[in-house]
Coordinates of C-alpha atoms and ligand atoms in Angstrom, one line a residue:
X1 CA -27.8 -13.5 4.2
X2 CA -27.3 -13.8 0.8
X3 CA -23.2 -13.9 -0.7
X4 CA -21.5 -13.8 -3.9
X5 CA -18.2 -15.9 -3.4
X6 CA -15.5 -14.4 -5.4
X7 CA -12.6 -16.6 -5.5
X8 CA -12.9 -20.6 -5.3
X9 CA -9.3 -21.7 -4.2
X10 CA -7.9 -22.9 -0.9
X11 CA -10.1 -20.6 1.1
X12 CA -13.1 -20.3 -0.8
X13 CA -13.8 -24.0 -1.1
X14 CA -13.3 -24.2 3.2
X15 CA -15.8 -21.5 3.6
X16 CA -17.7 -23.9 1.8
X17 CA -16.6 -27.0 4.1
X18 CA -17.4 -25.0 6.9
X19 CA -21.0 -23.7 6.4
X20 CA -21.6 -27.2 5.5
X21 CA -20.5 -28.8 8.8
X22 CA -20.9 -26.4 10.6
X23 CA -25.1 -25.0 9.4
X24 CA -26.5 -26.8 12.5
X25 CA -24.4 -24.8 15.0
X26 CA -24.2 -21.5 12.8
X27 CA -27.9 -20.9 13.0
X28 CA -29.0 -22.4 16.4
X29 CA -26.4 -20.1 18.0
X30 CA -26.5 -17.6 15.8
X31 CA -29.8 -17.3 14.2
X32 CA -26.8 -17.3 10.9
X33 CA -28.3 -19.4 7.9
X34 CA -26.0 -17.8 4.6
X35 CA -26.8 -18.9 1.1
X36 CA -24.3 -19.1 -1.4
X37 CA -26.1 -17.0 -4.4
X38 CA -23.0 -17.0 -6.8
X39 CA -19.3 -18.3 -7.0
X40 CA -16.4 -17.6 -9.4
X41 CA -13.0 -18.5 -10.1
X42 CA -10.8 -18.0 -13.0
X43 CA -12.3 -20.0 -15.6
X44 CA -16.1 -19.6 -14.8
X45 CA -18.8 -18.9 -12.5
X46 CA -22.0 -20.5 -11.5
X47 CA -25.3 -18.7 -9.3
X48 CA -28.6 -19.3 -8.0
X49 CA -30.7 -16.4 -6.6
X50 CA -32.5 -19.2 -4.1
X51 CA -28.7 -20.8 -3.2
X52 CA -26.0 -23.2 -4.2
X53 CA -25.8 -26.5 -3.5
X54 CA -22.2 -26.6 -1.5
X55 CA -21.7 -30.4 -2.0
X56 CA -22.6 -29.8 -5.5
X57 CA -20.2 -27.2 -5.5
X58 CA -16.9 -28.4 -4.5
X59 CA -17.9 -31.7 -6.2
X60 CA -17.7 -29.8 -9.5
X61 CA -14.9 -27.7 -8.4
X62 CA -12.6 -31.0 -7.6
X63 CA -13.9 -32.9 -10.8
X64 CA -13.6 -30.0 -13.6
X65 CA -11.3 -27.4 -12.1
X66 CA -13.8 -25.1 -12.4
X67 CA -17.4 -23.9 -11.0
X68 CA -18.3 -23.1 -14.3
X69 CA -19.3 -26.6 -15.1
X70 CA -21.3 -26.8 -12.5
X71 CA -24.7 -28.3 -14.0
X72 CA -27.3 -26.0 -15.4
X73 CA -26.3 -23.0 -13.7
X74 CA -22.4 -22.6 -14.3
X75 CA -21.6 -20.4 -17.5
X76 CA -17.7 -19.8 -18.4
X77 CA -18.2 -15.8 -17.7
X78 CA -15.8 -15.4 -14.7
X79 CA -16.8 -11.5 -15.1
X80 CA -16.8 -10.6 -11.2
X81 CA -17.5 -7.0 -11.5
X82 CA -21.0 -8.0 -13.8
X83 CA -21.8 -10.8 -11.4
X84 CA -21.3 -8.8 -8.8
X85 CA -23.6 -6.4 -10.0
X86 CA -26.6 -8.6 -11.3
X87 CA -26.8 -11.4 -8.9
X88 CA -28.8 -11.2 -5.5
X89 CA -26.6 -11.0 -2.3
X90 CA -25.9 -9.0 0.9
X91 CA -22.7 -9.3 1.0
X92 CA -19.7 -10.2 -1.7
X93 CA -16.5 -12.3 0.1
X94 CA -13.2 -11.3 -1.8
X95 CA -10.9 -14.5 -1.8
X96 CA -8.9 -13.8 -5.3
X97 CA -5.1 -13.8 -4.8
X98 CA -3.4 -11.3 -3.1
X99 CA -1.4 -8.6 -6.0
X100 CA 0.6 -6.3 -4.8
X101 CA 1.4 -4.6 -7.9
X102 CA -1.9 -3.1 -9.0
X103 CA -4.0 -5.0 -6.3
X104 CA -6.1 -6.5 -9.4
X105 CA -8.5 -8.6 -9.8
X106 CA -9.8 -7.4 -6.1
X107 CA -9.4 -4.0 -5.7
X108 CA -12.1 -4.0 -8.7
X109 CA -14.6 -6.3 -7.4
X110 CA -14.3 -5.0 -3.9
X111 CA -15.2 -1.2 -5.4
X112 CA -17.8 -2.9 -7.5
X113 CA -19.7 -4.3 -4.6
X114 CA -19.7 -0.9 -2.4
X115 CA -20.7 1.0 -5.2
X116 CA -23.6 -1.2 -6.0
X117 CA -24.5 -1.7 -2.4
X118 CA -22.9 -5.1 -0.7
X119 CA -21.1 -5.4 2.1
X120 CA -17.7 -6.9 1.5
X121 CA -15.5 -9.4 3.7
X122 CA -12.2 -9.8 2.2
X123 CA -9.2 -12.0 3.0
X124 CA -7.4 -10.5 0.2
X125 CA -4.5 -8.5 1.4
X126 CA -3.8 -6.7 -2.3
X127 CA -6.9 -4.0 -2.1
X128 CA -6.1 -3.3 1.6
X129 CA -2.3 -2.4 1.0
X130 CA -2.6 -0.5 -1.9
X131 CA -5.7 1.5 -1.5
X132 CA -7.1 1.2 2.4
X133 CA -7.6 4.9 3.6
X134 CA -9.9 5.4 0.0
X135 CA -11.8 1.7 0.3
X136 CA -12.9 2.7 4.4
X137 CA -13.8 5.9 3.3
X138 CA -15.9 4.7 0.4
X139 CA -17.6 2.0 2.4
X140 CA -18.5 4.1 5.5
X141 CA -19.5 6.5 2.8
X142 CA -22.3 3.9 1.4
X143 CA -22.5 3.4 5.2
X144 CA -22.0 -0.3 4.2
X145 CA -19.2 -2.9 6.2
X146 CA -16.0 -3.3 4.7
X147 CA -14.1 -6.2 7.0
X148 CA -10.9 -7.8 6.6
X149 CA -10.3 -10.3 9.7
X150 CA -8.5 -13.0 7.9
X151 CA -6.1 -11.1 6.2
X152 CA -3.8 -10.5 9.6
X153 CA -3.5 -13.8 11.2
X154 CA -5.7 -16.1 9.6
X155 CA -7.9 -17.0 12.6
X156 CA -5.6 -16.0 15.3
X157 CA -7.6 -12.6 15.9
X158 CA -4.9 -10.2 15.9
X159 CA -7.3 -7.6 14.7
X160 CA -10.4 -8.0 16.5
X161 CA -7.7 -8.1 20.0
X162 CA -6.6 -5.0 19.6
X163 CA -10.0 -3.6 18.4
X164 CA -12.3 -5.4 21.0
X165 CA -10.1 -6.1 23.8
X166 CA -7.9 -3.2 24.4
X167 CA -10.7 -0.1 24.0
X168 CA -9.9 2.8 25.6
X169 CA -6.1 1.6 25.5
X170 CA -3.7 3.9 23.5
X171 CA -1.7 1.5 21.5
X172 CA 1.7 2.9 21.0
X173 CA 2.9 0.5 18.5
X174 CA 3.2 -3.2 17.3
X175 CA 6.1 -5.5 16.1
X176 CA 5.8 -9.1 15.5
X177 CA 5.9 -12.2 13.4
X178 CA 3.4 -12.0 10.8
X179 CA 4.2 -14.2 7.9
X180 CA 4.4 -18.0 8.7
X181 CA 6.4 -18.8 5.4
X182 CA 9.1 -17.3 6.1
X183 CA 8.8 -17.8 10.0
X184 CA 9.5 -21.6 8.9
X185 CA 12.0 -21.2 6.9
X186 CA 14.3 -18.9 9.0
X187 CA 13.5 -21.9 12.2
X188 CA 14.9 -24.7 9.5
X189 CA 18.2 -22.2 8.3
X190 CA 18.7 -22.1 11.9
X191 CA 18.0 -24.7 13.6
X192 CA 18.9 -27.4 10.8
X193 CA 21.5 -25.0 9.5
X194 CA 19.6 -25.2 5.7
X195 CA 21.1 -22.7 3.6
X196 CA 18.1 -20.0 2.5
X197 CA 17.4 -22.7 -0.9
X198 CA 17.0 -25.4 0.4
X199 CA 14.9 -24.0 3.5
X200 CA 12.7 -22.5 0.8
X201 CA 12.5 -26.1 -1.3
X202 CA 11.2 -27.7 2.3
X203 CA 8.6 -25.0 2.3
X204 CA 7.3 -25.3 -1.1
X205 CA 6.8 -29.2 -0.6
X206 CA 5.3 -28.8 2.4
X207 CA 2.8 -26.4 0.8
X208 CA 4.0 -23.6 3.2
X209 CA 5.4 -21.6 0.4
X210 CA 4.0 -20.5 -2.6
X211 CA 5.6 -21.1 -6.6
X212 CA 6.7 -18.0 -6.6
X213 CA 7.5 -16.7 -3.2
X214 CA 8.3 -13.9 -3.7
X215 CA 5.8 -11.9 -1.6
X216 CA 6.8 -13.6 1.6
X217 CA 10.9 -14.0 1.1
X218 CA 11.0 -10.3 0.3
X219 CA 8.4 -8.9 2.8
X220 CA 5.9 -7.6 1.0
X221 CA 3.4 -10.1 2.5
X222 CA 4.3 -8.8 6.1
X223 CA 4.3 -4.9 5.1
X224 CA 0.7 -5.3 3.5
X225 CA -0.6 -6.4 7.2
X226 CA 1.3 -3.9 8.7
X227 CA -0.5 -1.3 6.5
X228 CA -4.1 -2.8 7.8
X229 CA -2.5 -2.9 11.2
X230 CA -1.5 0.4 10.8
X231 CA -4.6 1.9 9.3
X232 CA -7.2 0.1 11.3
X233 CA -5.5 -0.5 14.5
X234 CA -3.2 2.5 14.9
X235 CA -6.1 5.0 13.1
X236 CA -2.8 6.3 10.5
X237 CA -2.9 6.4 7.0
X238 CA -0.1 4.3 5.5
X239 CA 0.1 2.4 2.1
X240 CA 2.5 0.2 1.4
X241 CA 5.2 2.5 -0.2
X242 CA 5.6 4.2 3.4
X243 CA 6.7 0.6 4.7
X244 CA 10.8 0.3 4.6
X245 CA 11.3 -3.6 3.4
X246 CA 14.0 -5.9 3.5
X247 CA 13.2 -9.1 2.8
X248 CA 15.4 -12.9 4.1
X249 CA 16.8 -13.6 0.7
X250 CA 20.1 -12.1 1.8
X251 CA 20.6 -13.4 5.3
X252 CA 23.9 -15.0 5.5
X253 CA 24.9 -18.1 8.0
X254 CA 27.1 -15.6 9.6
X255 CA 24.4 -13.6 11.0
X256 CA 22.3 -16.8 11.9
X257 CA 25.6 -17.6 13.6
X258 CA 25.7 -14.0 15.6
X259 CA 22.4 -14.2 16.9
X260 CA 23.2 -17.4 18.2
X261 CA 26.2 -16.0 19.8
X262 CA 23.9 -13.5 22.0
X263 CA 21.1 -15.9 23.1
X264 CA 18.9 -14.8 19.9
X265 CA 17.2 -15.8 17.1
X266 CA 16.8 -13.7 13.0
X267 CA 13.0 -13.5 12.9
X268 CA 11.5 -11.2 10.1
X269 CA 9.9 -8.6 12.1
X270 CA 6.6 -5.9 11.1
X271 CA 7.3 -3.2 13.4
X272 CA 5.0 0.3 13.7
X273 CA 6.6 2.8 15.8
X274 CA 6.0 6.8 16.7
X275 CA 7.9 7.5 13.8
X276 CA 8.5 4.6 11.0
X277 CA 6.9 1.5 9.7
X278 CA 9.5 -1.3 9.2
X279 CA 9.8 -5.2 7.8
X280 CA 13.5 -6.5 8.2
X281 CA 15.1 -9.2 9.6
X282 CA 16.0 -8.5 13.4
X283 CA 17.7 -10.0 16.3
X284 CA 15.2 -11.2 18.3
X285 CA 15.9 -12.8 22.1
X286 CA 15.1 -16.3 22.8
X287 CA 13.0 -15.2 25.8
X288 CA 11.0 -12.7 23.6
X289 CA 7.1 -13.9 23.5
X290 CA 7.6 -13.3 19.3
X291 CA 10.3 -15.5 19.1
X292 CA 8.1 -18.3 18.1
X293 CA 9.1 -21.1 15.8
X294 CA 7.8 -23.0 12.2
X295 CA 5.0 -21.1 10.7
X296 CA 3.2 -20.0 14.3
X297 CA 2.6 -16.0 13.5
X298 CA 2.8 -13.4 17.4
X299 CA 2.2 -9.9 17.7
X300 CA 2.7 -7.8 20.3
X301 CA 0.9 -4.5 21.4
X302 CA 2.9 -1.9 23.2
X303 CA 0.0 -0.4 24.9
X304 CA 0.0 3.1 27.5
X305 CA -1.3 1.4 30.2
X306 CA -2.1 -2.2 30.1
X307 CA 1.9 -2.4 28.4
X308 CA 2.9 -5.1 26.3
X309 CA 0.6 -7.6 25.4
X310 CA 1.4 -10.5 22.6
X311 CA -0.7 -13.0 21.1
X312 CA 0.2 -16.1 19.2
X313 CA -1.6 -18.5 16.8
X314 CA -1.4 -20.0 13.6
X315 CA -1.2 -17.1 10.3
X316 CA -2.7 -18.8 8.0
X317 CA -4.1 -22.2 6.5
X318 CA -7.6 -22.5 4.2
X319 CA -9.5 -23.6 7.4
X320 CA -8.1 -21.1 9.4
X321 CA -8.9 -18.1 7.3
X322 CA -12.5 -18.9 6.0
X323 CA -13.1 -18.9 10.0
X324 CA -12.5 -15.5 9.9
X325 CA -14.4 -14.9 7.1
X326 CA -17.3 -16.5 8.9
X327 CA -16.8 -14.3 12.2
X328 CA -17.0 -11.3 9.9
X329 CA -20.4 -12.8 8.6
X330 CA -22.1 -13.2 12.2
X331 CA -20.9 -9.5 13.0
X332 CA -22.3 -8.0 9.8
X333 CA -25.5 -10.4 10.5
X334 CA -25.3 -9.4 14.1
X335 CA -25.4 -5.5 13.1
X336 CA -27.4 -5.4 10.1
X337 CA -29.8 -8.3 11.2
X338 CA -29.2 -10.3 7.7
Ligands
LIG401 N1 -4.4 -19.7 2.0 C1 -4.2 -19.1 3.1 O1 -3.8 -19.7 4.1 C2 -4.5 -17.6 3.2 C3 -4.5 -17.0 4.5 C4 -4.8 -15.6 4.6 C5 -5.2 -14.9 3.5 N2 -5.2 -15.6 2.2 C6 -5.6 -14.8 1.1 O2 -6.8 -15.3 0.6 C7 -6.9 -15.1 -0.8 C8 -7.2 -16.5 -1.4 O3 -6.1 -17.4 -1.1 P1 -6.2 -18.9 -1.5 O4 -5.1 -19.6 -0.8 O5 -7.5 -19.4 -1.5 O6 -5.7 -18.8 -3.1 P2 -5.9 -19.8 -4.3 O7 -6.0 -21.2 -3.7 O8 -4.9 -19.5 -5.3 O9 -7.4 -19.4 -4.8 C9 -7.6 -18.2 -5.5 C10 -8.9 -18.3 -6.2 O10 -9.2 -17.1 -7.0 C11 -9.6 -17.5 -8.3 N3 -9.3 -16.4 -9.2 C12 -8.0 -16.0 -9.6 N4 -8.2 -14.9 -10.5 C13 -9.5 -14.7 -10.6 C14 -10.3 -13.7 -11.3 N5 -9.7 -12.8 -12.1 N6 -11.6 -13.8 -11.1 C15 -12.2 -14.7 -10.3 N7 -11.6 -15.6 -9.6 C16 -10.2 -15.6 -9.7 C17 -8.9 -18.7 -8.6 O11 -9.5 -19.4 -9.7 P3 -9.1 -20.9 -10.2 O12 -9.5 -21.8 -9.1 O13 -9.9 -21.0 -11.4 O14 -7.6 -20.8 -10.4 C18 -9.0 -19.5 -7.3 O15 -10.3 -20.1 -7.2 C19 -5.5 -14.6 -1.2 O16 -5.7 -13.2 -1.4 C20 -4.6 -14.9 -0.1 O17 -3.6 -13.9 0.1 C21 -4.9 -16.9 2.1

């Protein structure tokens, strides 16, 4: 299998980690031996039709900042949609930072590599929540894969659980913890009784929390897996303007102090019922499977038979997530025999 990396940040450079360590394992259980053809981040791009050097690879990346210096074969075109296009590859693997305002710079490179014919495993969220419904229907369309495991749960695999575990189930709905950011800070406001500032400061330096944080204090984060959850899990059609979002930038020590009162905890809670998709923060009881502390994420499926089930596991992290990249990889290998 042949991939174009786009995206050479926290994530792509542990995909890289990992199919390094791991290339023994990967291909004497899997038959799984992947060649990185092309990489790019935001200041250049490298590629070789026979495969990258990893070590080479991250080497550069940590020395110059960029793949583009990488020697003899790095250029300073990070032009994803022509590399896409012109390099060799199976398969492209979207790792570009999650925007959900005009879901750019993925949403082009992940139409770009259906249209010309890849396969595409993406962890970023901004594509999925803006345009899901149109980006399934394009790739089962080209009848080509278009996968998403690491963007709900980082390697915890809250969507392969409800896909492969409970078939034949009707899931009725969902509602759990699904950003660890702000899972964190809400533990700290209330156990440490931080005020929302300084609970977000301790975050940030603990890398937990982004500059701006927008996307995960206001819920946005949380609402763009609920619309995956929604569209893949549930089979509906929501984007994320059908999601109603409050965020935890308003929550006040007097309800921290109420929820106390009754035995509970504020947890920011994705919730798909019959009716309404919601991300708010809600009441949850101290003896509820989702009321997990720090940045664990847990889901629960509300199921017709089988009932409630819940999982829990770590959201996010680089590691994490490129696992659920490579999952994706072996199942599109295991399918399409790449
Ligand atoms: N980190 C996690 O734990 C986690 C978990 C689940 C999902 N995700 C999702 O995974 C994606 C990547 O996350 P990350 O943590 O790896 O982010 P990151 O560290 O900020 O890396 C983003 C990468 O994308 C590159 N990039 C930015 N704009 C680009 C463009 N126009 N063309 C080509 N490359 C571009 C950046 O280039 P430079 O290196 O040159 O800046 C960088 O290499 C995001 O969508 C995120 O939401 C992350």
């Amino acid at each position: 299998m042949r991939i174009i990396l786009v995206g050479f940040g926290t994530v792509g450079q542990s995909l890289a980690r990992i199919l390094l360590k791991d290339r023994q394992r990967l291909v004497s259980d899997y038959g799984f031996e992947p060649q990185i053809t092309a990489i790019i981040d935001n200041h250049g791009s490298c590629r070789d039709d026979d495969g990258l050097d990893l070590s080479e690879a991250l080497r550069i990346k940590e020395k110059t900042g960029t793949i583009g210096k990488y020697p003899g074969k790095g250029q300073p075109n990070s032009n994803a949609s022509r590399i896409i296009s012109s390099s060799e590859g199976e398969v492209v693997v979207e790792a570009t930072p999650s925007n959900f305002n005009d879901a750019e710079p993925g949403l082009s490179n992940v139409k770009k590599a259906l249209s010309v014919g890849k396969h595409v495993v993406t962890v970023n969220k901004g594509p999925l929540a803006l345009a899901m419904p149109a980006l399934l229907e394009l790739a089962s369309h080209r009848k080509l894969e278009l996968r998403f495991s690491g963007t709900v749960g980082g390697g915890t695999p809250f969507l392969s659980f409800a896909t492969k575990c409970l078939p034949g189930e009707k899931i009725l709905g969902i509602h759990g913890i699904l950003n660890g950011t702000t899972n964190y800070m809400l533990t700290r406001m209330q156990d440490m009784s931080l005020d929302f500032h300084s609970a977000l400061k301790e975050a940030q330096e603990k890398g937990y929390a982004e500059t701006d944080p927008t996307n995960d204090v206001e819920g946005y984060d949380t609402a763009a897996k609920l619309v995956i959850i929604a569209n893949w899990v549930l089979k509906r059609r929501l984007s994320l303007q059908d999601v109603a979002i409050t965020g935890i930038s308003k929550i006040t020590s007097n309800s921290l102090d109420k929820a106390k009162k009754v035995g509970a905890k504020l947890k920011l809670v994705g919730r798909i019922s019959e009716a309404r998709a919601t991300v708010r923060p809600e009441e949850i009881s101290v003896s509820d499977p989702i009321c997990v502390p720090d940045t664990l994420n847990a889901l629960t499926f509300s199921s017709d038979h089988a009932g409630d089930v819940t999982i829990i596991g770590r959201g996010a992290g680089g590691e994490q997530t490129a696992s659920a990249i490579i999952r994706d990889l072996v199942d599109i290998r295991r399918e399409y025999a790449i």
